[in-house]
N, C-alpha and C. Protein backbone atom coordinates (compact mmCIF):
# COMPACT_ATOMS: atom_id res chain seq x y z
N MET A 1 154.33 32.20 50.81
CA MET A 1 155.13 33.10 50.16
C MET A 1 154.51 34.17 50.16
N ILE A 2 155.23 35.34 50.59
CA ILE A 2 154.40 36.56 50.35
C ILE A 2 155.17 37.92 49.22
N VAL A 3 154.76 38.08 48.63
CA VAL A 3 155.69 39.25 47.81
C VAL A 3 154.73 40.90 47.89
N TRP A 4 155.61 41.69 47.98
CA TRP A 4 155.12 43.16 48.40
C TRP A 4 155.87 43.57 47.15
N LEU A 5 154.70 44.47 46.47
CA LEU A 5 154.78 45.21 45.96
C LEU A 5 154.76 47.08 46.19
N THR A 6 155.83 47.79 46.25
CA THR A 6 155.27 49.21 46.66
C THR A 6 156.36 49.67 45.61
N GLY A 7 155.77 51.04 45.58
CA GLY A 7 156.08 52.35 44.53
C GLY A 7 155.37 53.55 44.49
N ASN A 8 155.30 54.72 44.04
CA ASN A 8 154.41 55.76 43.92
C ASN A 8 153.18 55.03 43.85
N SER A 9 152.00 55.96 44.06
CA SER A 9 151.09 56.02 43.43
C SER A 9 151.02 55.77 42.03
N GLY A 10 150.34 54.99 41.40
CA GLY A 10 149.93 55.11 40.11
C GLY A 10 151.16 54.31 39.48
N ALA A 11 152.20 53.53 40.16
CA ALA A 11 152.89 52.90 39.81
C ALA A 11 152.96 51.61 38.82
N GLY A 12 151.74 51.13 39.18
CA GLY A 12 151.54 49.90 38.53
C GLY A 12 151.47 48.63 39.31
N LYS A 13 151.24 49.02 40.99
CA LYS A 13 151.32 48.01 41.99
C LYS A 13 150.76 46.95 41.40
N THR A 14 149.50 47.28 41.50
CA THR A 14 148.25 46.07 41.22
C THR A 14 148.29 45.41 40.20
N THR A 15 148.35 46.28 38.91
CA THR A 15 148.36 45.90 37.69
C THR A 15 149.49 44.69 37.20
N GLN A 16 151.21 44.59 37.94
CA GLN A 16 152.06 43.79 37.92
C GLN A 16 151.72 43.08 38.97
N ALA A 17 150.91 43.04 40.07
CA ALA A 17 151.02 41.82 41.01
C ALA A 17 149.74 40.93 40.01
N ARG A 18 149.05 40.95 39.64
CA ARG A 18 147.99 40.25 39.19
C ARG A 18 148.30 39.59 37.77
N LYS A 19 149.28 40.35 37.74
CA LYS A 19 150.24 39.34 36.23
C LYS A 19 150.95 38.27 36.68
N MET A 20 150.84 38.46 37.71
CA MET A 20 152.38 37.53 38.68
C MET A 20 151.42 36.63 39.57
N MET A 21 150.10 36.80 39.62
CA MET A 21 149.65 35.42 40.20
C MET A 21 149.34 34.97 39.24
N ARG A 22 149.03 33.33 40.34
CA ARG A 22 148.65 32.14 39.29
C ARG A 22 147.10 31.67 40.18
N GLU A 23 145.94 31.03 39.81
CA GLU A 23 145.00 30.57 40.43
C GLU A 23 145.40 30.33 41.74
N GLY A 24 144.33 30.51 42.45
CA GLY A 24 144.53 29.84 44.04
C GLY A 24 145.36 31.24 44.72
N ASP A 25 146.28 32.55 44.38
CA ASP A 25 147.04 33.05 44.26
C ASP A 25 145.85 34.30 45.40
N ILE A 26 146.32 34.88 46.50
CA ILE A 26 145.55 36.38 47.02
C ILE A 26 145.96 37.78 47.06
N LEU A 27 145.73 38.63 46.20
CA LEU A 27 146.03 39.86 45.72
C LEU A 27 145.92 40.78 47.25
N LEU A 28 146.37 41.76 47.95
CA LEU A 28 145.86 41.79 49.20
C LEU A 28 146.42 44.03 48.38
N ASP A 29 145.16 44.45 48.36
CA ASP A 29 145.67 45.94 47.37
C ASP A 29 145.40 46.88 48.47
N GLY A 30 146.24 47.26 48.24
CA GLY A 30 145.93 48.89 48.97
C GLY A 30 145.12 49.78 49.08
N ASP A 31 144.27 50.00 47.86
CA ASP A 31 143.38 50.78 48.18
C ASP A 31 141.94 50.45 48.84
N GLU A 32 141.80 48.93 47.75
CA GLU A 32 141.03 47.78 48.68
C GLU A 32 140.89 47.88 50.28
N LEU A 33 142.32 47.85 50.66
CA LEU A 33 142.50 47.56 52.00
C LEU A 33 141.80 48.96 52.68
N ARG A 34 141.92 50.33 52.09
CA ARG A 34 141.59 51.04 52.71
C ARG A 34 140.15 51.32 53.05
N GLU A 35 139.36 50.47 52.03
CA GLU A 35 137.91 50.05 52.76
C GLU A 35 137.61 49.76 54.11
N CYS A 36 138.23 48.64 54.14
CA CYS A 36 138.50 47.97 55.24
C CYS A 36 138.62 48.64 57.09
N TRP A 37 139.48 49.83 56.98
CA TRP A 37 139.75 50.42 57.67
C TRP A 37 139.82 52.11 57.97
N PRO A 38 138.53 52.13 57.63
CA PRO A 38 138.61 54.09 56.74
C PRO A 38 138.45 55.03 57.72
N GLU A 39 138.78 54.79 59.49
CA GLU A 39 139.21 55.43 60.28
C GLU A 39 140.63 55.97 59.88
N LEU A 40 141.40 55.31 58.97
CA LEU A 40 142.65 55.53 58.57
C LEU A 40 142.79 57.04 57.78
N GLY A 41 143.76 57.52 57.74
CA GLY A 41 144.10 58.61 56.74
C GLY A 41 145.26 58.46 55.89
N PHE A 42 145.91 59.15 55.75
CA PHE A 42 146.90 59.31 54.99
C PHE A 42 148.50 60.15 55.79
N SER A 43 148.28 60.16 56.90
CA SER A 43 149.37 60.32 57.36
C SER A 43 150.48 59.43 57.84
N SER A 44 151.73 59.60 58.43
CA SER A 44 152.50 58.88 58.98
C SER A 44 152.03 57.54 59.61
N ALA A 45 151.62 57.94 60.17
CA ALA A 45 151.39 57.32 61.33
C ALA A 45 150.20 56.08 61.13
N ASP A 46 149.20 56.61 60.23
CA ASP A 46 148.25 55.99 59.51
C ASP A 46 148.57 55.34 58.56
N ARG A 47 149.98 55.77 57.62
CA ARG A 47 150.53 54.44 56.97
C ARG A 47 151.04 53.43 57.88
N TRP A 48 151.75 54.10 58.82
CA TRP A 48 152.17 52.46 59.39
C TRP A 48 150.99 51.49 59.57
N ILE A 49 150.35 51.90 60.44
CA ILE A 49 149.26 50.68 61.26
C ILE A 49 148.35 50.33 59.89
N SER A 50 148.26 50.87 58.72
CA SER A 50 147.82 50.97 57.33
C SER A 50 148.84 49.24 57.19
N ASN A 51 149.77 49.62 57.10
CA ASN A 51 151.08 48.81 57.01
C ASN A 51 151.46 47.49 57.32
N ILE A 52 150.77 47.38 58.80
CA ILE A 52 150.99 46.67 59.88
C ILE A 52 149.80 45.75 59.84
N ARG A 53 148.88 46.49 59.88
CA ARG A 53 147.44 45.22 59.30
C ARG A 53 147.82 44.38 58.11
N THR A 54 148.20 45.20 57.52
CA THR A 54 147.87 44.27 55.82
C THR A 54 149.04 43.58 56.07
N ALA A 55 150.43 43.64 56.89
CA ALA A 55 151.59 42.59 57.05
C ALA A 55 150.54 41.62 57.31
N HIS A 56 149.87 41.42 59.40
CA HIS A 56 150.02 40.76 59.92
C HIS A 56 148.75 39.45 58.93
N LEU A 57 147.47 40.15 57.57
CA LEU A 57 147.01 39.56 57.49
C LEU A 57 147.66 38.46 56.14
N ALA A 58 148.68 39.28 55.76
CA ALA A 58 149.28 38.75 54.31
C ALA A 58 149.68 37.44 55.33
N LYS A 59 150.51 37.39 56.74
CA LYS A 59 151.36 36.43 57.12
C LYS A 59 150.30 35.03 57.48
N MET A 60 148.71 35.62 57.94
CA MET A 60 147.75 34.81 58.10
C MET A 60 147.10 33.98 56.89
N LEU A 61 147.89 34.81 56.07
CA LEU A 61 146.87 33.73 55.10
C LEU A 61 147.84 32.92 54.46
N GLU A 62 149.12 33.55 54.46
CA GLU A 62 150.46 32.45 54.28
C GLU A 62 150.28 31.70 55.02
N GLY A 63 150.07 31.44 56.48
CA GLY A 63 149.66 30.41 57.54
C GLY A 63 148.80 28.98 56.58
N GLN A 64 148.10 30.08 55.97
CA GLN A 64 146.88 29.21 56.04
C GLN A 64 147.16 28.51 54.32
N GLY A 65 148.30 28.02 53.78
CA GLY A 65 148.96 28.13 52.14
C GLY A 65 148.67 28.56 51.36
N PHE A 66 148.18 29.70 51.28
CA PHE A 66 148.16 30.66 49.97
C PHE A 66 149.56 31.40 49.33
N ARG A 67 149.59 31.65 48.76
CA ARG A 67 150.65 32.98 47.75
C ARG A 67 150.08 33.76 48.12
N VAL A 68 150.41 35.01 48.64
CA VAL A 68 150.18 36.26 48.78
C VAL A 68 150.79 37.43 48.14
N TYR A 69 150.37 38.15 47.51
CA TYR A 69 150.61 39.52 46.62
C TYR A 69 150.12 40.74 47.11
N VAL A 70 150.94 41.48 47.63
CA VAL A 70 150.42 42.78 48.40
C VAL A 70 150.89 44.17 47.20
N ALA A 71 150.16 44.78 47.36
CA ALA A 71 150.18 46.09 46.13
C ALA A 71 149.80 47.12 46.96
N THR A 72 150.48 47.63 47.54
CA THR A 72 150.21 48.74 48.46
C THR A 72 151.27 49.68 48.97
N ILE A 73 151.34 50.67 48.99
CA ILE A 73 152.90 52.20 49.28
C ILE A 73 153.20 52.29 50.20
N CYS A 74 154.20 51.44 50.68
CA CYS A 74 154.87 51.36 52.34
C CYS A 74 156.10 52.57 52.33
N PRO A 75 156.02 53.60 52.34
CA PRO A 75 157.25 54.31 51.95
C PRO A 75 158.50 54.40 52.89
N TYR A 76 158.19 54.18 53.56
CA TYR A 76 159.16 53.72 54.94
C TYR A 76 160.60 53.06 54.84
N ARG A 77 161.99 53.10 55.02
CA ARG A 77 162.50 52.20 55.06
C ARG A 77 162.29 51.29 56.21
N MET A 78 162.13 52.05 57.25
CA MET A 78 162.03 51.58 58.71
C MET A 78 160.99 50.66 58.68
N LEU A 79 159.48 51.13 57.89
CA LEU A 79 158.42 50.69 57.98
C LEU A 79 158.74 49.19 56.96
N ARG A 80 159.47 49.15 56.04
CA ARG A 80 159.14 47.85 55.11
C ARG A 80 160.03 47.32 56.13
N ASP A 81 161.25 47.45 56.89
CA ASP A 81 161.98 47.04 57.65
C ASP A 81 160.76 45.82 58.89
N VAL A 82 160.07 46.49 59.68
CA VAL A 82 159.22 46.06 60.35
C VAL A 82 158.03 45.20 59.67
N VAL A 83 157.70 45.01 58.47
CA VAL A 83 156.68 44.75 57.64
C VAL A 83 157.71 43.51 57.22
N HIS A 84 158.85 43.57 56.90
CA HIS A 84 159.68 42.59 56.78
C HIS A 84 159.76 40.83 58.00
N GLY A 85 159.70 42.26 59.26
CA GLY A 85 160.04 41.33 60.15
C GLY A 85 159.00 40.71 60.62
N ILE A 86 157.57 41.21 60.25
CA ILE A 86 156.72 40.48 60.38
C ILE A 86 156.23 39.12 59.36
N THR A 87 156.41 39.31 58.15
CA THR A 87 156.06 38.55 57.34
C THR A 87 157.49 37.99 56.37
N GLY A 88 158.45 38.29 56.51
CA GLY A 88 159.38 37.59 55.71
C GLY A 88 159.39 37.61 54.41
N CYS A 89 158.80 38.71 53.83
CA CYS A 89 158.16 38.83 52.81
C CYS A 89 159.62 39.48 51.39
N ARG A 90 159.47 39.48 50.10
CA ARG A 90 160.55 40.03 48.88
C ARG A 90 159.06 40.93 48.68
N PHE A 91 160.12 42.26 49.00
CA PHE A 91 159.49 43.33 48.32
C PHE A 91 160.47 43.53 46.98
N LEU A 92 158.98 44.31 45.86
CA LEU A 92 159.51 44.57 44.48
C LEU A 92 159.70 46.13 44.37
N TYR A 93 160.07 46.65 43.83
CA TYR A 93 159.87 48.45 44.15
C TYR A 93 159.55 48.58 42.98
N LEU A 94 158.53 49.28 42.44
CA LEU A 94 157.97 50.05 41.02
C LEU A 94 158.20 51.50 40.90
N GLY A 95 158.91 51.52 40.03
CA GLY A 95 159.55 53.02 40.23
C GLY A 95 158.19 53.41 38.98
N GLY A 96 158.64 54.45 38.38
CA GLY A 96 157.33 55.64 38.17
C GLY A 96 156.49 55.69 38.75
N GLY A 97 155.16 55.89 37.54
CA GLY A 97 153.99 55.96 37.92
C GLY A 97 153.64 57.71 38.66
N GLN A 98 154.86 58.59 38.89
CA GLN A 98 153.91 60.10 38.60
C GLN A 98 153.07 60.79 37.85
N PRO A 99 152.19 61.07 39.16
CA PRO A 99 151.43 62.03 38.50
C PRO A 99 151.43 62.67 37.04
N ASN A 100 150.38 62.45 35.86
CA ASN A 100 150.22 63.02 34.74
C ASN A 100 151.33 62.37 33.52
N SER A 101 151.66 61.58 33.94
CA SER A 101 152.04 60.31 33.18
C SER A 101 151.04 59.90 32.04
N GLU A 102 151.66 59.78 30.46
CA GLU A 102 150.37 58.93 29.29
C GLU A 102 149.67 58.22 30.30
N GLU A 103 150.39 57.12 30.85
CA GLU A 103 150.07 55.84 31.16
C GLU A 103 149.10 56.24 32.10
N TYR A 104 148.91 57.03 33.55
CA TYR A 104 148.83 57.19 34.55
C TYR A 104 148.19 58.59 34.65
N PRO A 105 147.25 59.35 33.85
CA PRO A 105 146.59 60.09 33.57
C PRO A 105 146.41 60.53 34.97
N TYR A 106 147.06 62.16 35.46
CA TYR A 106 147.04 63.34 36.59
C TYR A 106 145.38 63.40 37.01
N GLU A 107 145.11 62.86 38.65
CA GLU A 107 143.79 63.05 38.76
C GLU A 107 144.08 63.55 40.20
N PRO A 108 143.32 64.61 40.70
CA PRO A 108 143.46 65.37 41.18
C PRO A 108 143.00 64.53 42.57
N PRO A 109 144.38 64.78 43.98
CA PRO A 109 143.98 64.53 44.83
C PRO A 109 142.18 64.85 45.41
N THR A 110 142.05 63.88 46.45
CA THR A 110 140.44 64.12 47.06
C THR A 110 140.73 65.39 48.24
N LYS A 111 139.82 65.94 49.10
CA LYS A 111 140.14 66.68 50.02
C LYS A 111 140.84 65.81 50.79
N LYS A 112 140.88 64.56 51.56
CA LYS A 112 141.31 63.67 52.36
C LYS A 112 142.61 63.17 51.64
N GLU A 113 142.92 62.98 50.82
CA GLU A 113 144.18 62.93 50.71
C GLU A 113 145.35 64.82 50.69
N ARG A 114 144.19 65.33 50.38
CA ARG A 114 144.73 66.76 50.52
C ARG A 114 145.65 67.17 52.07
N LEU A 115 144.36 66.93 52.31
CA LEU A 115 144.86 67.50 54.15
C LEU A 115 145.88 66.31 54.68
N GLY A 116 145.88 65.31 53.98
CA GLY A 116 147.28 64.69 55.12
C GLY A 116 148.32 64.32 54.00
N SER A 117 149.25 62.95 53.88
CA SER A 117 150.75 62.95 53.06
C SER A 117 149.98 62.19 51.45
N PHE A 118 150.06 63.05 50.38
CA PHE A 118 150.18 61.98 49.53
C PHE A 118 151.01 61.82 48.83
N LEU A 119 151.50 60.80 49.14
CA LEU A 119 152.64 60.03 48.35
C LEU A 119 153.18 60.41 46.87
N GLY A 120 154.52 60.83 46.70
CA GLY A 120 154.75 61.39 45.18
C GLY A 120 154.44 62.62 44.97
N VAL A 121 153.63 63.52 45.62
CA VAL A 121 153.46 64.64 45.57
C VAL A 121 153.62 64.73 46.88
N THR A 122 153.02 65.35 47.90
CA THR A 122 153.89 65.60 48.64
C THR A 122 154.57 65.21 50.35
N VAL A 123 154.95 63.79 49.77
CA VAL A 123 155.70 63.39 50.33
C VAL A 123 156.28 62.34 49.39
N LYS A 124 157.53 62.15 49.24
CA LYS A 124 158.58 61.47 48.38
C LYS A 124 159.00 59.68 49.02
N MET A 125 158.70 58.92 48.27
CA MET A 125 158.96 57.41 48.21
C MET A 125 160.76 57.26 48.54
N LYS A 126 160.61 56.56 49.56
CA LYS A 126 162.63 56.28 49.72
C LYS A 126 162.34 54.97 48.92
N ALA A 127 163.37 55.01 48.28
CA ALA A 127 163.46 54.17 46.58
C ALA A 127 163.71 52.70 48.06
N GLN A 128 163.36 51.24 47.64
CA GLN A 128 163.67 49.80 48.13
C GLN A 128 164.78 49.42 47.65
N VAL A 129 165.51 49.10 48.79
CA VAL A 129 167.16 48.19 48.06
C VAL A 129 166.84 46.49 48.54
N ARG A 130 165.98 46.55 49.03
CA ARG A 130 165.56 44.51 49.18
C ARG A 130 164.58 44.36 48.14
N VAL A 131 165.36 43.32 47.79
CA VAL A 131 164.79 42.56 46.35
C VAL A 131 164.39 40.76 47.04
C-alpha cells in the first residue's frame, strides 16, 4: 500500500505520515528526497520529475512488501493523476501550513526557492479531490 500525503509547505505532511506509520513502514520525505536529486529545482518541470521519480521508488518498495508513506508536495492535478497511474496510491491532502502560522513560523525562502516556484507563496496548491 502507498499513501501519498500532499499539501502546502508546512502543512504537516511528514509529521502526519510519522503518526500513521507502523514498524517496518517506509517514509519517503520530499525534503530528504531533494537531496537525492540536487539537480532539480522548484520549477513546474522539476516538480514533475521529482514526483515521478518518487512514484517509481514508492512502487518499487511496495513491490518488495513495504507499506510506503510519501510526504511531498504534489501540486498539480494532472501530476497526481500520473502518480496515481504509476502507484495506485491513496492521496491525503493536508490543508493549512501557510507561512507565518503559530504552529509553522515563517522562514524566508532560500535563494533557490525565490528563483523558482515556491508553493504556497508564488504557486498555489490545487486541492486534492481523490481520497
